[in-house]
Tab-separated table of C-alpha atoms in Angstrom:
chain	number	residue	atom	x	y	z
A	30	UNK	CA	-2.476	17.226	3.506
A	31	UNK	CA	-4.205	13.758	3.037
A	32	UNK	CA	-7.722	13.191	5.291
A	33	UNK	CA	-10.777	10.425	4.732
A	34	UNK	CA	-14.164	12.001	4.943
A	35	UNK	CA	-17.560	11.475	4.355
A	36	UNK	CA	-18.450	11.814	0.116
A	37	UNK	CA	-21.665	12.254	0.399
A	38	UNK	CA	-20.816	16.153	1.973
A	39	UNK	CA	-18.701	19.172	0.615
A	40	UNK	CA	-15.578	20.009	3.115
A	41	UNK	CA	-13.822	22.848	4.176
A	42	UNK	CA	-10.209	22.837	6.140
A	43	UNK	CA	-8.238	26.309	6.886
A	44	UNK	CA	-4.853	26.162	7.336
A	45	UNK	CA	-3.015	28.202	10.393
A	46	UNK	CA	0.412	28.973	10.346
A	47	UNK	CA	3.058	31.352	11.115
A	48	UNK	CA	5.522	33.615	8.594
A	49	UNK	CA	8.483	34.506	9.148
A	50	UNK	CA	7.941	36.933	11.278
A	51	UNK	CA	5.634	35.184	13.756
A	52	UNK	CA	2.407	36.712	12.356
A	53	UNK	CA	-0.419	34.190	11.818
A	54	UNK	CA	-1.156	33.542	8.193
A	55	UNK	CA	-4.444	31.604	7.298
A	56	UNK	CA	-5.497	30.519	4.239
A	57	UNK	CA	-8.054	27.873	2.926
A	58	UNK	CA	-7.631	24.868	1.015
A	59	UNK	CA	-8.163	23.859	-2.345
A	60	UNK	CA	-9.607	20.275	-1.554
A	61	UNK	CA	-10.205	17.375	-4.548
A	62	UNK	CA	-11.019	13.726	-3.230
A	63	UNK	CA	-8.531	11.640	-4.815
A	64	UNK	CA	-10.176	8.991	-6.881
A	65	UNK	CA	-13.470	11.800	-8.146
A	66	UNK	CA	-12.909	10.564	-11.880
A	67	UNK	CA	-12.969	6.881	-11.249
A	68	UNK	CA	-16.043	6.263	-8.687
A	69	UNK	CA	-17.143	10.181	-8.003
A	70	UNK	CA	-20.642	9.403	-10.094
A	71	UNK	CA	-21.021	5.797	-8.380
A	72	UNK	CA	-19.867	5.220	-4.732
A	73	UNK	CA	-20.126	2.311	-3.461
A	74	UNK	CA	-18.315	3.575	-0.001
A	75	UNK	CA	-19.731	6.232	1.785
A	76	UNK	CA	-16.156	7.707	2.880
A	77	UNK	CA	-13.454	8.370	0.431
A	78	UNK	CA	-9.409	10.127	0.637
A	79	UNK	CA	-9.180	13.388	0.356
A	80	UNK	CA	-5.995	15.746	-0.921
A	81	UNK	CA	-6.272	19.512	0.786
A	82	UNK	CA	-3.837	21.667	-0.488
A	83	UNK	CA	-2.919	25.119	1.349
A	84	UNK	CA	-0.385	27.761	1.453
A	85	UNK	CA	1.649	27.872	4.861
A	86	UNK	CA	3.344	31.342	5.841
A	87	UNK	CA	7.206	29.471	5.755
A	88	UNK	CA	8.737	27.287	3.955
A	89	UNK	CA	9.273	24.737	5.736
A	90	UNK	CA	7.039	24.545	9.558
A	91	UNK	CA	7.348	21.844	11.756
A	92	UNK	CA	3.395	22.238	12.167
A	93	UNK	CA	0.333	23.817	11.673
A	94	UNK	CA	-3.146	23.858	12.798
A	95	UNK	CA	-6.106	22.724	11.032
A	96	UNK	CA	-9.696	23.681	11.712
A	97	UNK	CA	-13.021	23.833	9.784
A	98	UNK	CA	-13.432	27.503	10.711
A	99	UNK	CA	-10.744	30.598	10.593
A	100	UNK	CA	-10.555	30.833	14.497
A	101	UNK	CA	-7.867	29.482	16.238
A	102	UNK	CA	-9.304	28.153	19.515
A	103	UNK	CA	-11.051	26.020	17.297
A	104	UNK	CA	-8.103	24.197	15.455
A	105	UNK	CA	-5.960	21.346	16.175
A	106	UNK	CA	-2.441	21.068	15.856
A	107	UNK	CA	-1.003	18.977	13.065
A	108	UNK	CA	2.905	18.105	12.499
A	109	UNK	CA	4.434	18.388	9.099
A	110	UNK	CA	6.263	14.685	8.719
A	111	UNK	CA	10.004	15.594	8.043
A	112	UNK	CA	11.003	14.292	4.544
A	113	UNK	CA	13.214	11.229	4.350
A	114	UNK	CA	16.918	11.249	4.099
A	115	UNK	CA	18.906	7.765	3.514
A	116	UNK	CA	22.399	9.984	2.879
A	117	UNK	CA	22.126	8.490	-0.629
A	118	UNK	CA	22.320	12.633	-2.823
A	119	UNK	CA	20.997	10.854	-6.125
A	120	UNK	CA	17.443	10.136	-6.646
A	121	UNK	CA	15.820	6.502	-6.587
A	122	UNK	CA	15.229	5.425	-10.351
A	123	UNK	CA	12.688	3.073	-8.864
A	124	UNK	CA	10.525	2.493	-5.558
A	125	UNK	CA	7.788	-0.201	-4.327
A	126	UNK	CA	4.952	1.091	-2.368
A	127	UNK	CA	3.162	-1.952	-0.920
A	128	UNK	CA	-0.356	-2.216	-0.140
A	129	UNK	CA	-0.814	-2.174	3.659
A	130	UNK	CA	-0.093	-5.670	5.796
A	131	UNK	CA	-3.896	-6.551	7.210
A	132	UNK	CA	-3.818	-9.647	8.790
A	133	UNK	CA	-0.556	-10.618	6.761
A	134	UNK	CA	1.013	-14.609	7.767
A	135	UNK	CA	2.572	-15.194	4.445
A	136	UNK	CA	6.665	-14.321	5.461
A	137	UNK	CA	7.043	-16.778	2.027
A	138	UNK	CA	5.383	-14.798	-0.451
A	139	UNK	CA	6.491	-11.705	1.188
A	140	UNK	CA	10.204	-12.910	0.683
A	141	UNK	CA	9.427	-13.557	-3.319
A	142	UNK	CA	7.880	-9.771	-3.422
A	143	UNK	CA	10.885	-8.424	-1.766
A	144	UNK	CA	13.652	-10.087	-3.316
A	145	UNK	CA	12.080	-10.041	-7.044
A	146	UNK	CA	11.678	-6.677	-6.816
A	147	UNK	CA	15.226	-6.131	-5.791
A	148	UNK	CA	16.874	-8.088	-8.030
A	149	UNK	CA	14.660	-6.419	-10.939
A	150	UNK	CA	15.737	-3.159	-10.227
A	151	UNK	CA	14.012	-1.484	-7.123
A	152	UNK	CA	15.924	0.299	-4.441
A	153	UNK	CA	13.697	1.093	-2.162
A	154	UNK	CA	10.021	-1.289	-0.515
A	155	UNK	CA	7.760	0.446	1.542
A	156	UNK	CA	5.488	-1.311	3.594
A	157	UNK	CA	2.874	0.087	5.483
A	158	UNK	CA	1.421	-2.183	8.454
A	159	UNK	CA	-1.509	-2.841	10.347
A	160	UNK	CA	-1.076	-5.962	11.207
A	161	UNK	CA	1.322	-9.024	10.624
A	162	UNK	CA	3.050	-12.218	11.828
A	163	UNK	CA	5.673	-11.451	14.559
A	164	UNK	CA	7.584	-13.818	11.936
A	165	UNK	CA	6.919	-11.450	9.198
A	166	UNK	CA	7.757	-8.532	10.782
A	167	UNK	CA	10.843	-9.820	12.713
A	168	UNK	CA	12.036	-10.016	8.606
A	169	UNK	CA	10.970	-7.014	7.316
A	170	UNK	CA	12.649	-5.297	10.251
A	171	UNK	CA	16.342	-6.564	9.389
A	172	UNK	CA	15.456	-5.475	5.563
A	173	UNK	CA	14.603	-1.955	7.587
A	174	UNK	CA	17.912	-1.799	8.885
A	175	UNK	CA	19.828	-2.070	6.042
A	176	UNK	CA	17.926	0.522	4.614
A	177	UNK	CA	15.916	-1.321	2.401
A	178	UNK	CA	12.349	-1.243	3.402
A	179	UNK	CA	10.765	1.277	5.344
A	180	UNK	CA	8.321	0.516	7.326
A	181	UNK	CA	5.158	2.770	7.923
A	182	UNK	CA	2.408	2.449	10.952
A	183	UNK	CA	-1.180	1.950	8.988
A	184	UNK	CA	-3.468	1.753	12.451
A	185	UNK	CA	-7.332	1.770	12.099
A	186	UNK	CA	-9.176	4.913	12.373
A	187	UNK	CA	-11.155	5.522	15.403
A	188	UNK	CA	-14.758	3.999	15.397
A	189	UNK	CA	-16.832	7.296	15.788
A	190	UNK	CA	-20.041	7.258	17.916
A	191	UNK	CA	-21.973	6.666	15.019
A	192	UNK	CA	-19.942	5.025	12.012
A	193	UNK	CA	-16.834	2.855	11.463
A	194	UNK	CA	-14.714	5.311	9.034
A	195	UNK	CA	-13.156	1.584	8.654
A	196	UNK	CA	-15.464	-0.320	6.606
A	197	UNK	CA	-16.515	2.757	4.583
A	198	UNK	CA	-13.600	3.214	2.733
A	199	UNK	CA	-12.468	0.974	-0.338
A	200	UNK	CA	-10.483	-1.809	0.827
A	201	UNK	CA	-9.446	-1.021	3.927
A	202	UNK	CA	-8.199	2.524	2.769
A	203	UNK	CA	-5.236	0.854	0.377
A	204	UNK	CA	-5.993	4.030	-2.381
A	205	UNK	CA	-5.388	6.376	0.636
A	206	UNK	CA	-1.890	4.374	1.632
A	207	UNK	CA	-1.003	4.726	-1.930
A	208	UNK	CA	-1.487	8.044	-2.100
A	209	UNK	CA	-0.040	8.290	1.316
A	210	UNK	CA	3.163	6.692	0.102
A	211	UNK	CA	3.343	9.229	-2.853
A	212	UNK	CA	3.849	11.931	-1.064
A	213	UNK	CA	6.292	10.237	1.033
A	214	UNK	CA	8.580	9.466	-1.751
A	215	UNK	CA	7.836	12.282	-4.119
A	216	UNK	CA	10.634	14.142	-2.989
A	217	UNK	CA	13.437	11.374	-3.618
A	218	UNK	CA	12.023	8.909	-5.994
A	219	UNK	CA	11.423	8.847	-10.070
A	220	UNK	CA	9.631	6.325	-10.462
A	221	UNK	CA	6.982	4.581	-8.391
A	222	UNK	CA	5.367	1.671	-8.555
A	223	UNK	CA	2.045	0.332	-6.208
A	224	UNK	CA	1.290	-3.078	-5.983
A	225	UNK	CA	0.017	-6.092	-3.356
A	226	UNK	CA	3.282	-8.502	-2.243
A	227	UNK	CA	2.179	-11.001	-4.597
A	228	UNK	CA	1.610	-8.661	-7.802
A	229	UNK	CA	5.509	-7.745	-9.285
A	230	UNK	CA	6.045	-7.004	-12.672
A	231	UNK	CA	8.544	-9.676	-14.507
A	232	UNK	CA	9.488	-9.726	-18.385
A	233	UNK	CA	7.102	-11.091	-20.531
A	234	UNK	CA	9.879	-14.269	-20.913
A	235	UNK	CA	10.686	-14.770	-16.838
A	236	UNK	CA	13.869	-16.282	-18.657
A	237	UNK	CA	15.105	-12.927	-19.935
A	238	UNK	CA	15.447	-11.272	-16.688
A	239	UNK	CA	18.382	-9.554	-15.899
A	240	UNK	CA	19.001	-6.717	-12.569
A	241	UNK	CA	17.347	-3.696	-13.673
A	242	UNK	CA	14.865	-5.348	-16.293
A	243	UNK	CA	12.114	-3.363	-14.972
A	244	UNK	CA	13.219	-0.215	-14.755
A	245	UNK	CA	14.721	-0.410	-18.611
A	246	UNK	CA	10.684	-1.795	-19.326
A	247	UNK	CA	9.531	1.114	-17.497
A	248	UNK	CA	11.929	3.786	-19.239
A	249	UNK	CA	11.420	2.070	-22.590
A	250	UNK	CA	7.617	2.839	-21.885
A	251	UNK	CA	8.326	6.275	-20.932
A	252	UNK	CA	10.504	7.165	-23.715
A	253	UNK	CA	7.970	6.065	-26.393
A	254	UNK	CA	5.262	8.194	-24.302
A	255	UNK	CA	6.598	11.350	-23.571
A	256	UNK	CA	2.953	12.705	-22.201
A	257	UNK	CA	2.221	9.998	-20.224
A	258	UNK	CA	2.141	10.788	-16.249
A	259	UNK	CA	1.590	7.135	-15.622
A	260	UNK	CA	1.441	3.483	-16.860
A	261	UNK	CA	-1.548	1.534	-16.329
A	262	UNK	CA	-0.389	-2.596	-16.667
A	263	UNK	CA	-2.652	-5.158	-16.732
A	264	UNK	CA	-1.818	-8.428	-14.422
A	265	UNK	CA	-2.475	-12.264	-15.425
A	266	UNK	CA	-2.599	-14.366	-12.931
A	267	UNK	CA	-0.105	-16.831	-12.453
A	268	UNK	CA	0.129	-20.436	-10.891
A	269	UNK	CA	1.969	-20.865	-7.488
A	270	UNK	CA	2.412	-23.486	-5.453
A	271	UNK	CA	4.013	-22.854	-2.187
A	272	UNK	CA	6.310	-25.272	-0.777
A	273	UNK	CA	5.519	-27.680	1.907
A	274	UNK	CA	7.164	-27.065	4.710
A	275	UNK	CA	7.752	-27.582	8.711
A	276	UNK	CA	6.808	-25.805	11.113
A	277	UNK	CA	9.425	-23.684	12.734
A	278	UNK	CA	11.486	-24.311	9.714
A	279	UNK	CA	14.540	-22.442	10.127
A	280	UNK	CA	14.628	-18.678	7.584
A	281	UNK	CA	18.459	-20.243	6.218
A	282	UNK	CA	16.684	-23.335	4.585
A	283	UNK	CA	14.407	-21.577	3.221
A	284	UNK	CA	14.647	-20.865	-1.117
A	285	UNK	CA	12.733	-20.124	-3.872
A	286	UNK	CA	12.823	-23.610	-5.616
A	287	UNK	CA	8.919	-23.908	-5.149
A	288	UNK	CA	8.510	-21.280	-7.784
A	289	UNK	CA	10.051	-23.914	-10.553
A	290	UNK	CA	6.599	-25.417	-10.128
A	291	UNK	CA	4.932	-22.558	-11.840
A	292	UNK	CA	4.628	-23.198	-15.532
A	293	UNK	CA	1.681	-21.234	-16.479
A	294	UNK	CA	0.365	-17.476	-16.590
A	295	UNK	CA	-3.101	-16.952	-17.872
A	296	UNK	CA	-3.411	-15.363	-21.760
A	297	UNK	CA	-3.609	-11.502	-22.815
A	298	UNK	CA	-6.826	-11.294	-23.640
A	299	UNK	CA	-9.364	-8.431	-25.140
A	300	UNK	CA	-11.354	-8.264	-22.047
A	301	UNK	CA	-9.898	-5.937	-19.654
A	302	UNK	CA	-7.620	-7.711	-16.749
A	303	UNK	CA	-7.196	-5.931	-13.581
A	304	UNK	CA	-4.416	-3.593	-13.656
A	305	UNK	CA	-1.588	-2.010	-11.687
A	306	UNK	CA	0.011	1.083	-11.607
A	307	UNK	CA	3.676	2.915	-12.517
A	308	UNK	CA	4.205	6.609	-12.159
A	309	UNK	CA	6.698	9.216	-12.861
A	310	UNK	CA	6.746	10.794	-8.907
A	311	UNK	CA	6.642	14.608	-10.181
A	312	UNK	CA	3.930	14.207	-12.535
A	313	UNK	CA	0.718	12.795	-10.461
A	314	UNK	CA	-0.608	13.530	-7.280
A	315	UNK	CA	-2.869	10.662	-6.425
A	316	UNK	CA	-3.676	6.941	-7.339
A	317	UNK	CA	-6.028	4.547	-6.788
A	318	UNK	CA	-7.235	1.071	-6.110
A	319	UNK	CA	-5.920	0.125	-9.683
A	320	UNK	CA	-5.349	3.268	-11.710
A	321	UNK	CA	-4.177	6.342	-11.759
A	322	UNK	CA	-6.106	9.769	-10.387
A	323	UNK	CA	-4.859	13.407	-10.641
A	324	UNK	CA	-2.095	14.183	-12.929
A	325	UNK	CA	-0.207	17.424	-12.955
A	326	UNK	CA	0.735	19.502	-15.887
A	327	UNK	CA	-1.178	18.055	-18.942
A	328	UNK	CA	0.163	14.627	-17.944
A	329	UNK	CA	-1.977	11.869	-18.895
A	330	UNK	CA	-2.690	7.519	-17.821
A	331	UNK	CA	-1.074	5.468	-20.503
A	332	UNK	CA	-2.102	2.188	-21.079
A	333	UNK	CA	0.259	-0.510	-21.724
A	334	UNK	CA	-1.307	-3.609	-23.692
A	335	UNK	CA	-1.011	-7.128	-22.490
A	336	UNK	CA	1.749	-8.050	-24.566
A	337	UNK	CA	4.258	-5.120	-24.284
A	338	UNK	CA	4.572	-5.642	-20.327
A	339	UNK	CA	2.100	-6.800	-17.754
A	340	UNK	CA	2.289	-7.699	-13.949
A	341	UNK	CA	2.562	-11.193	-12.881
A	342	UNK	CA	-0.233	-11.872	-9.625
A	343	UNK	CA	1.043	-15.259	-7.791
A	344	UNK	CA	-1.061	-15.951	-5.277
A	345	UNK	CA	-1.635	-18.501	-2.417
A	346	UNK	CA	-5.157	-19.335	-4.278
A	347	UNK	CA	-3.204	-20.283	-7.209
A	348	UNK	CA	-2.335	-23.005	-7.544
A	349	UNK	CA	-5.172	-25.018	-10.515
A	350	UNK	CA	-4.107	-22.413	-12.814
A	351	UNK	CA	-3.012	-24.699	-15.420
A	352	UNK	CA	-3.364	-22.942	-18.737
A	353	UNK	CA	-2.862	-20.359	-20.976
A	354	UNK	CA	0.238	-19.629	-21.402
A	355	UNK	CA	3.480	-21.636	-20.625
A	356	UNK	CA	6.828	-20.274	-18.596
A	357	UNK	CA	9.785	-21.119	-17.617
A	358	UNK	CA	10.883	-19.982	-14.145
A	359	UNK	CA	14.169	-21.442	-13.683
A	360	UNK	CA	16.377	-18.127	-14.872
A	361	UNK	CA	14.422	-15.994	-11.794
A	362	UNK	CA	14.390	-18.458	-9.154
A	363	UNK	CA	18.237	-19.283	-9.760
A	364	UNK	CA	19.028	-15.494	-9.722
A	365	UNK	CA	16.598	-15.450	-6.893
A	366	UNK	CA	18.460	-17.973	-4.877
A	367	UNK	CA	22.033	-16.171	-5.365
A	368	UNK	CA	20.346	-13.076	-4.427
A	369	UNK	CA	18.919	-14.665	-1.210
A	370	UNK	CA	21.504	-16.974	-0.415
A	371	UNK	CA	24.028	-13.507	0.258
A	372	UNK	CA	21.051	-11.883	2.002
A	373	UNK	CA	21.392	-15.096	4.280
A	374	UNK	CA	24.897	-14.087	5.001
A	375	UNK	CA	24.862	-10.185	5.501
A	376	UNK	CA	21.257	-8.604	5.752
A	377	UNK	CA	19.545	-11.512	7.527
A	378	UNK	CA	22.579	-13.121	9.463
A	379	UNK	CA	21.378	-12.618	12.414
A	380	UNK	CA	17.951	-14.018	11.948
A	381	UNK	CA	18.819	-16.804	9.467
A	382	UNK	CA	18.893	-19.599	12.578
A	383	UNK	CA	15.380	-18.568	14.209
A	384	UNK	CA	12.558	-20.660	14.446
A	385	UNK	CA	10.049	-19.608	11.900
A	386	UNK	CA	5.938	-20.469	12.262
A	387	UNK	CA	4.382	-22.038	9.340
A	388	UNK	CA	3.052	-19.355	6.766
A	389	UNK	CA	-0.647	-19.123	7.108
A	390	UNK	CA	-3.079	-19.053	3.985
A	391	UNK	CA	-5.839	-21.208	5.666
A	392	UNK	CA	-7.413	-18.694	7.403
A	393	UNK	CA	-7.938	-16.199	4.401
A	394	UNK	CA	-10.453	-18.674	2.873
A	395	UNK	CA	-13.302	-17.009	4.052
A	396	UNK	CA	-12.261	-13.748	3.098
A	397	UNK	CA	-11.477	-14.634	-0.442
A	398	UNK	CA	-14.638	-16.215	-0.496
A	399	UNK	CA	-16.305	-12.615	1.162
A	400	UNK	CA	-14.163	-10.711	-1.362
A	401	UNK	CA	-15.158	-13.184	-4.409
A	402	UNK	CA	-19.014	-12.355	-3.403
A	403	UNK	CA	-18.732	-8.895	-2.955
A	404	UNK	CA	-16.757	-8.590	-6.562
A	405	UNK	CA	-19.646	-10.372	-8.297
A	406	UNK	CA	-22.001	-7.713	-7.045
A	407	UNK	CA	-19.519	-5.086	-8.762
A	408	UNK	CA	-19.929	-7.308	-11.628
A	409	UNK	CA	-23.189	-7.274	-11.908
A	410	UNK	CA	-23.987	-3.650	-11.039
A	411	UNK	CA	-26.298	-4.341	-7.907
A	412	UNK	CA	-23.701	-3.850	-4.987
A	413	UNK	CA	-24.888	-4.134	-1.321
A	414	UNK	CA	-21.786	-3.316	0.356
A	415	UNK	CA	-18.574	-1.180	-0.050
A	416	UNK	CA	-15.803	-3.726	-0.838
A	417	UNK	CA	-13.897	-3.926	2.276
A	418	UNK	CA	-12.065	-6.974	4.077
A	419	UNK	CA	-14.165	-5.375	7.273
A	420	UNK	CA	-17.318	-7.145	6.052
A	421	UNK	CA	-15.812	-10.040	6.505
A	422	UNK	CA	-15.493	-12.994	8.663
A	423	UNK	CA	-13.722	-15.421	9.141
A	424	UNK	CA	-15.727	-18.743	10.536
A	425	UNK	CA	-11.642	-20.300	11.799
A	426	UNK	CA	-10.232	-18.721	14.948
A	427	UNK	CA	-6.425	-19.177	15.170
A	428	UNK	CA	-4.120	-18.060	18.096
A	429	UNK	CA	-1.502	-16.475	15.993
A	430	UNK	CA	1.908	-14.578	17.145
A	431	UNK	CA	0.725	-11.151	15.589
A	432	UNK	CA	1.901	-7.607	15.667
A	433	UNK	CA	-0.624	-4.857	14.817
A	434	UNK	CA	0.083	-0.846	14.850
A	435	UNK	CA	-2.515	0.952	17.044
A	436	UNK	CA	-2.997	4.516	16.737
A	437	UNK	CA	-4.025	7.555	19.331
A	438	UNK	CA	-6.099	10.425	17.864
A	439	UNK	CA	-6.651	13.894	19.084
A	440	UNK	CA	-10.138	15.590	17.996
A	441	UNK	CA	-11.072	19.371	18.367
A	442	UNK	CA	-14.956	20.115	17.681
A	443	UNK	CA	-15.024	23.282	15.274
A	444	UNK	CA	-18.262	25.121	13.901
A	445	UNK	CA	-20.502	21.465	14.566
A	446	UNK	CA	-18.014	19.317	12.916
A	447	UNK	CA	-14.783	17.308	13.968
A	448	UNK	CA	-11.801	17.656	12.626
A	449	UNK	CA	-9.495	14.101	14.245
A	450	UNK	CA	-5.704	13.992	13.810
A	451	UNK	CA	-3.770	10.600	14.390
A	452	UNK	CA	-0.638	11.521	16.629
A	453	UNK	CA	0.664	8.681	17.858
A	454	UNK	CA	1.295	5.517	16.337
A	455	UNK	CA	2.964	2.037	17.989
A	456	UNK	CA	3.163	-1.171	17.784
A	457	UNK	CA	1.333	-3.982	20.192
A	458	UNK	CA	-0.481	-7.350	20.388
A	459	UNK	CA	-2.861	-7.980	17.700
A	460	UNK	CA	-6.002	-9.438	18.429
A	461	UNK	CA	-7.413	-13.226	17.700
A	462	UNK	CA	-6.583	-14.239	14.206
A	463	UNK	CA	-4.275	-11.313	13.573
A	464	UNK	CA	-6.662	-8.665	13.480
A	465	UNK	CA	-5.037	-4.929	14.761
A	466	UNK	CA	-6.552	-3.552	17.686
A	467	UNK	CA	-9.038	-0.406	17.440
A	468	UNK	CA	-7.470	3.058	17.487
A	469	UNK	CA	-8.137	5.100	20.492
A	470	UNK	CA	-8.807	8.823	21.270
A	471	UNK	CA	-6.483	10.379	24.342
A	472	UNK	CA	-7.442	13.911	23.622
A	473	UNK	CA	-10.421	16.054	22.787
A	474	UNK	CA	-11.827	19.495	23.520
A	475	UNK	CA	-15.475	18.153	23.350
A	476	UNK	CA	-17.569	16.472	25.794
A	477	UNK	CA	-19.477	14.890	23.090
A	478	UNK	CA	-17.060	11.977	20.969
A	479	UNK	CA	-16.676	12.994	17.360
């Protein structure tokens, strides 16, 4: 089981089940928080992802009950997700798992994520969302049913009656998504990789690419580190400039000719970049922001330098970088555009007339500028606040077609302390500029809120 808590306190969760034989079985579990190597000895967020691992009395329940204590009338029921079948017997060589969609307009960028991925040598995206462009998600839903993206609800956690679980948590909670995707995909996927839309890893040479490039770079890796449990990349950040376009543009004129305008990626360089991380499914059991956590069996982080492999990070902020190192896009975007131009006539056919909304970049300005700020504190080692998109505001108010996943908890109050289950999750209107809704609670035991 994954759950957030507070860091600051020690935590203890009992698992209740039944055996075989309908007899409860109880047992407590063996709880580490997922990132306590990287950030255990300096938090800057109060809250953190935990991993509590128990042993159930069958093999495979539908649910169990969780409480803080061993009795029963103080637990709270807790379903045991099913794991995912496509009907495909073979395992996936490679899989995406996406940082979650917060306030996420850019259906362009998204569509360069997606299909470079593809066409590289993933098999399987999956996107977890809180909140998005009704464009954006009317996209990534036709890419769901083909069967290649899976979409995940990401809600908010409920505000509590005396702290926001929301902006204690690094980022949003994107280290707990990633480690929520893990588990999701450990049981059909070798390797995984977790990245932002706009972070993919490309050959060194973007004119060498070829389908399946990167997962012969990843195997190459592998096969020259037998130990290593994952692969920690660095990323150089990339010029982009995003094509001008008209609003409600129609999805079939749309290609990827705007990325021949990027000829530059910053140098490999001694001082350490920020990174991104691969992983062999079996061998790790968590990962953060930008490395991995706990490895299994001996395994161990690798790092790859610079100039073996690195991530490329094209973002809509992009666009002055104009040196270091030249490149040559025109290989990928034609191979891009051949890709796309069939996904025009069989994935998204019946989407490929609609009116699409300009993609929206304008209104992150102020939270790159928050996130710059905050980062710069890090730097400098005097940090006033965890660094979390929730600090931020934006100063531009936009009335913006948005989707947003809302969630319904359930809370049981055991020995003093609350133990809060999300189980229900949907989708609905997002709020002014795009921002999801607040989670509600439509069940408790307690006449006191958790």
């Amino acid at each position: 089981m994954q759950f957030i808590g507070d860091s600051r306190r020690t935590h203890s969760l009992y698992c209740i089940s039944k055996d075989s034989n309908g007899e409860t079985f109880i047992d407590r579990a063996h709880i580490e928080r997922i990132h306590q190597g990287k950030r255990g000895v300096n938090d800057v967020c109060s809250w953190a992802g935990h991993i509590a691992e128990c042993q159930v009395g069958d093999i495979y329940p539908a649910e169990i009950r969780v409480s803080t204590t061993t009795k029963l009338s103080e637990s709270v029921r807790v379903f045991i997700e099913a794991p995912f079948r496509d009907g495909i017997e073979r395992r996936h060589e490679l899989v995406v798992c996406m940082a979650p969609m917060y306030t996420y307009t850019d259906w362009q960028i998204m569509l360069l994520g997606i299909e470079n991925w593809l066409y590289l040598g993933a098999t399987k995206i999956v996107i977890p969302i809180q909140s998005a462009s009704t464009n954006t998600l009317t996209i990534l839903k036709e890419y769901e049913r083909a069967g290649i993206v899976i979409l995940r609800h990401w809600p908010k956690w409920p505000i509590l009656s005396d702290v926001n679980p929301n902006g204690l948590v690094l980022s949003r909670g994107i280290e707990e998504s990633h480690v929520n995707c893990l588990f999701f995909v450990k049981p059909w996927a070798d390797m995984v990789v977790f990245t932002d839309l706009d972070d993919m890893l490309i050959p060194i040479n973007p004119m060498n690419v070829q389908p399946r490039a990167n997962i012969q770079i990843l195997q190459r890796i592998m096969r020259e580190h037998p130990q290593a449990g994952s692969l920690l990349f660095e990323q150089a950040d990339v010029q982009l400039k995003l094509p001008k376009e008209e609003d409600h543009s129609e999805l079939r004129n749309f290609n990827f000719d705007f990325l021949r305008e990027t000829k530059w990626k910053k140098n490999c360089a001694l001082a350490r970049m920020k990174t991104r991380v691969a992983v062999n499914a079996s061998r790790v059991d968590s990962v953060n922001m930008h490395e991995t956590g706990i490895h299994r069996f001996g395994y161990v982080q690798v790092r790859v330098p610079c100039h073996m492999a690195h991530f490329y990070h094209l973002r809509h902020s992009y666009r002055d970088v104009e040196h270091g190192a030249r490149i040559d896009m025109n290989n990928l975007v034609d191979n891009l555009n051949r890709a796309f131009e069939n996904r025009l006539q069989t994935v998204l056919a019946k989407i490929a007339s609609e009116k699409l909304n300009k993609s929206s970049t304008e209104s992150f300005a102020d939270f790159d500028d928050c996130v710059i700020a905050i980062n710069r504190e890090h730097m400098r080692l005097r940090v006033s606040r965890c660094m979390t998109p929730h600090v931020c505001y934006s100063r531009l108010n936009r009335d913006m077609d948005c989707v947003a996943s809302e969630g319904e908890f359930e809370f049981v109050h055991s020995d003093g302390d609350f133990v809060i289950v999300l189980t229900n999750a949907r989708y609905t209107r997002a709020e002014r500029n795009c921002i999801a809704p607040n989670s509600k609670f439509t069940k408790g035991d307690y006449f006191y809120l958790p």
